[in-house]
PDB file of C-alpha atoms and ligand atoms in Angstrom:
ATOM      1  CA  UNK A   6     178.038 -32.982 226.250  1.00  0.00           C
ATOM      2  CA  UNK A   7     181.955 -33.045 226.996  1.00  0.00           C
ATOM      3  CA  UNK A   8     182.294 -36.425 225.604  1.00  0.00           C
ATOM      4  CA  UNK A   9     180.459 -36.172 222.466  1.00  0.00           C
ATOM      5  CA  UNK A  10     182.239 -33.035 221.696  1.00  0.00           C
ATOM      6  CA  UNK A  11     185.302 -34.914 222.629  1.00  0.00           C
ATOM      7  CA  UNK A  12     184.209 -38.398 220.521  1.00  0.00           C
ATOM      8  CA  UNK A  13     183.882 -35.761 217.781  1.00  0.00           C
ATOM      9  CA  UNK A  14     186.793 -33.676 217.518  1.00  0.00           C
ATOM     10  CA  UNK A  15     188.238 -37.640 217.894  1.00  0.00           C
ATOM     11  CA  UNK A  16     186.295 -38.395 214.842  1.00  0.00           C
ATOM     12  CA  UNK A  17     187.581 -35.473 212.190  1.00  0.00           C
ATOM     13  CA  UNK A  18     190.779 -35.789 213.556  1.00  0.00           C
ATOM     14  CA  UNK A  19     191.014 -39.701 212.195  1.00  0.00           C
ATOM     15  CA  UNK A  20     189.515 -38.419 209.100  1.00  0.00           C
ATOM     16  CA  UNK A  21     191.928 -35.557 208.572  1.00  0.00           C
ATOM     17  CA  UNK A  22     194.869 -35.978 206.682  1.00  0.00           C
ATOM     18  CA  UNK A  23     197.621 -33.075 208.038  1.00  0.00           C
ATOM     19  CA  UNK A  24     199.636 -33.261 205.072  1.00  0.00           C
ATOM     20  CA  UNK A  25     196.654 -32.588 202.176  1.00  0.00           C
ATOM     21  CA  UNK A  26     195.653 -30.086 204.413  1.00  0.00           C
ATOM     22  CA  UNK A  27     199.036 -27.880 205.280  1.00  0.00           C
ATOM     23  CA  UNK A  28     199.426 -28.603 200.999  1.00  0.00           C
ATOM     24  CA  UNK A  29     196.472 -26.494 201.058  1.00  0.00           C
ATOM     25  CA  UNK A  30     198.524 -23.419 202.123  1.00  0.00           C
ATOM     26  CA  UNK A  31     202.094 -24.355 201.104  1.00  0.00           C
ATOM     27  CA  UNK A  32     204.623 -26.611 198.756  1.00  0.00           C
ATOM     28  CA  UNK A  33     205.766 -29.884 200.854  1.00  0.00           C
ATOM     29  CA  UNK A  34     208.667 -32.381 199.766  1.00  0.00           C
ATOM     30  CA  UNK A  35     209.288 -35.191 201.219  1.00  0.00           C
ATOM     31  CA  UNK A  36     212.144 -36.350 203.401  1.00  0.00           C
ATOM     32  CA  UNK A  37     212.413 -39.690 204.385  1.00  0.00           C
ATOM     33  CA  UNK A  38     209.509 -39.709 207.203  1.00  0.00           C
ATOM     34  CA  UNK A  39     208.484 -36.304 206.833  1.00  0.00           C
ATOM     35  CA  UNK A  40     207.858 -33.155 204.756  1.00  0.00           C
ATOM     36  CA  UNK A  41     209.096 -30.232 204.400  1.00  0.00           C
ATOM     37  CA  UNK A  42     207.724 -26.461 202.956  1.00  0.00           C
ATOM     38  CA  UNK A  43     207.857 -22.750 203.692  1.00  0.00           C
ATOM     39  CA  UNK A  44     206.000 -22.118 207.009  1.00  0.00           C
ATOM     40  CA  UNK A  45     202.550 -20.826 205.431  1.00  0.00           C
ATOM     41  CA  UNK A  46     201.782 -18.820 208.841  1.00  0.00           C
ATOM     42  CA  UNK A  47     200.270 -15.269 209.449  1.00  0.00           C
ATOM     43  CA  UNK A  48     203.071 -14.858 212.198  1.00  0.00           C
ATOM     44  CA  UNK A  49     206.291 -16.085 210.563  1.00  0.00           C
ATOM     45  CA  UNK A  50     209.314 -13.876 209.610  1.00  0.00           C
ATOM     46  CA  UNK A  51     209.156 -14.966 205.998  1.00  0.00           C
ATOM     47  CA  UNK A  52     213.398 -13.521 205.948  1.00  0.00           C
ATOM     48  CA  UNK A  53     214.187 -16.650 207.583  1.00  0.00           C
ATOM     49  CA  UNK A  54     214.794 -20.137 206.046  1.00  0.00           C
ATOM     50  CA  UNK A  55     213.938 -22.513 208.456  1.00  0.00           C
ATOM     51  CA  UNK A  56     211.550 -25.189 207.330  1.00  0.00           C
ATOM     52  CA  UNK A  57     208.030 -25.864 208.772  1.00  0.00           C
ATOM     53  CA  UNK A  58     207.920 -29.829 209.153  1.00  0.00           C
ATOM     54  CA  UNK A  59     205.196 -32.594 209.174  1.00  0.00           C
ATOM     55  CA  UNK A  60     205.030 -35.420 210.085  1.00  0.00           C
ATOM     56  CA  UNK A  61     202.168 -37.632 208.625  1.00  0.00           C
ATOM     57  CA  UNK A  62     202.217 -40.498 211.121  1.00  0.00           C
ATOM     58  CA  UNK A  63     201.831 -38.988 213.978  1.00  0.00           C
ATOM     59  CA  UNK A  64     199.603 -35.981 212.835  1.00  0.00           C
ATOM     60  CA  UNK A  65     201.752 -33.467 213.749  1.00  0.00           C
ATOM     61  CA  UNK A  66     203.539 -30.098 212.561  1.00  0.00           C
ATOM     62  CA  UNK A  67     206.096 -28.407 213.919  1.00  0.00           C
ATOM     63  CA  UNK A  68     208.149 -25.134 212.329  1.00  0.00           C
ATOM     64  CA  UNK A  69     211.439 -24.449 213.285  1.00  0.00           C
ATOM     65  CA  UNK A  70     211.373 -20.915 212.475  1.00  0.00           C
ATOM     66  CA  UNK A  71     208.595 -19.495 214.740  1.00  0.00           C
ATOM     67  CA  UNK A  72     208.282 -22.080 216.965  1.00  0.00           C
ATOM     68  CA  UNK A  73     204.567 -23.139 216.272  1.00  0.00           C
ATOM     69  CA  UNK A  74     203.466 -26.956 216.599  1.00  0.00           C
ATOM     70  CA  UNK A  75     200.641 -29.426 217.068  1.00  0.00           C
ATOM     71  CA  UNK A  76     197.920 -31.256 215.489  1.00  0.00           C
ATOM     72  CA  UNK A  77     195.654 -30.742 212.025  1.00  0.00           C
ATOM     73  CA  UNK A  78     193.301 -28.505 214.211  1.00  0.00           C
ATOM     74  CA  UNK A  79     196.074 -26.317 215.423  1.00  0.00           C
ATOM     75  CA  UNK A  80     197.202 -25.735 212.007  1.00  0.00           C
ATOM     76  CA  UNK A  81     194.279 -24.639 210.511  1.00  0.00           C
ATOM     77  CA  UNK A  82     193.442 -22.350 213.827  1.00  0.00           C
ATOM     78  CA  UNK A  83     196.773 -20.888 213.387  1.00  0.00           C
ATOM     79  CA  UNK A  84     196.583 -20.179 209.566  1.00  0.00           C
ATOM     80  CA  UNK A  85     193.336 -19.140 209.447  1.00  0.00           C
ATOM     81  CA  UNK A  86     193.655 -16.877 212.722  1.00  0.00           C
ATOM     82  CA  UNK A  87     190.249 -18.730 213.943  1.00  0.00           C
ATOM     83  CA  UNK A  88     190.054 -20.423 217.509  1.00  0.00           C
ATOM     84  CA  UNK A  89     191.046 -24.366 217.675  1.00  0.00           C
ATOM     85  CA  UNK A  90     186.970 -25.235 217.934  1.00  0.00           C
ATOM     86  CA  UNK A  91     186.380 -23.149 215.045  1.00  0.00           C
ATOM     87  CA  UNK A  92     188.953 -25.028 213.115  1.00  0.00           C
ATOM     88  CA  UNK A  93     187.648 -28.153 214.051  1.00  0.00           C
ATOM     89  CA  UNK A  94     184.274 -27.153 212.697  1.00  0.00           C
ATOM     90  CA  UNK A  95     185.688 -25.777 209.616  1.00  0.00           C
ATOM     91  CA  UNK A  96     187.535 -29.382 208.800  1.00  0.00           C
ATOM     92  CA  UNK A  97     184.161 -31.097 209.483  1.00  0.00           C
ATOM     93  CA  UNK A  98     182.859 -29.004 206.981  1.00  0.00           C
ATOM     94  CA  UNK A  99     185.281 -29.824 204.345  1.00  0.00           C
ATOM     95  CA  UNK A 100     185.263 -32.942 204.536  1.00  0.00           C
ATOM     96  CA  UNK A 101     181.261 -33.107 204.680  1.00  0.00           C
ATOM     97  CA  UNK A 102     181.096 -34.361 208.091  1.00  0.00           C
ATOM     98  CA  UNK A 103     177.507 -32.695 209.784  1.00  0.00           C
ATOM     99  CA  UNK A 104     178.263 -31.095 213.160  1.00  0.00           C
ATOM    100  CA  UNK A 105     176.230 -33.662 215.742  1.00  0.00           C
ATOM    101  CA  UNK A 106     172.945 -32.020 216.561  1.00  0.00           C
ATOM    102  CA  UNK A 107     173.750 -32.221 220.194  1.00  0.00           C
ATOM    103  CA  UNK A 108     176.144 -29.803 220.014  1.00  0.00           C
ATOM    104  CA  UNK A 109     173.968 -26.908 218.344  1.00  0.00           C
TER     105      UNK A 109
HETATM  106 ZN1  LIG B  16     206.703 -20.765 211.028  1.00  0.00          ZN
END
């Protein structure tokens, strides 16, 4: 059970693509390796400048102003205020991907 749940999150996670999906939420430019927009989250203090960065190669965000990080699921948990499995299931879903039976 473990493992398939683990082979799957594995599985939308090399389907995801962090940067269409933070786009989703907020305006990125590039710079050099990595992009750069307003931090789109709930919890920010939207009177400070500091840039939320990704970086597309390693699937990874990180903001500078309140301190929140990690991968595509994270994101989306933290943005959506929904837990980390929820945000997994909510990617498979837009990107068509059926949750595995097993798991039901
Ligand atoms: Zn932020």
């Amino acid at each position: 059970m473990k493992k398939i749940l683990e082979a799957f999150v594995e599985y939308i996670a090399e389907r995801s693509n962090i940067l269409q999906v933070v786009s989703q939420y907020t305006t990125l430019n590039r710079d050099k390796r990595f992009y750069l927009g307003r931090c789109p989250l709930p919890f920010h203090n939207h009177s400070e400048k500091n840039p939320l960065v990704v970086f597309p190669d390693e699937n990874f965000f990180f903001c500078n102003g309140c301190k929140a990080g990690g991968d595509v699921f994270k994101f989306i948990s933290l943005v959506e205020g929904i837990s980390y499995f929820q945000a997994v299931e909510l990617q498979a879903q837009n990107l068509g991907i059926d949750f595995p039976n097993e798991l039901n």
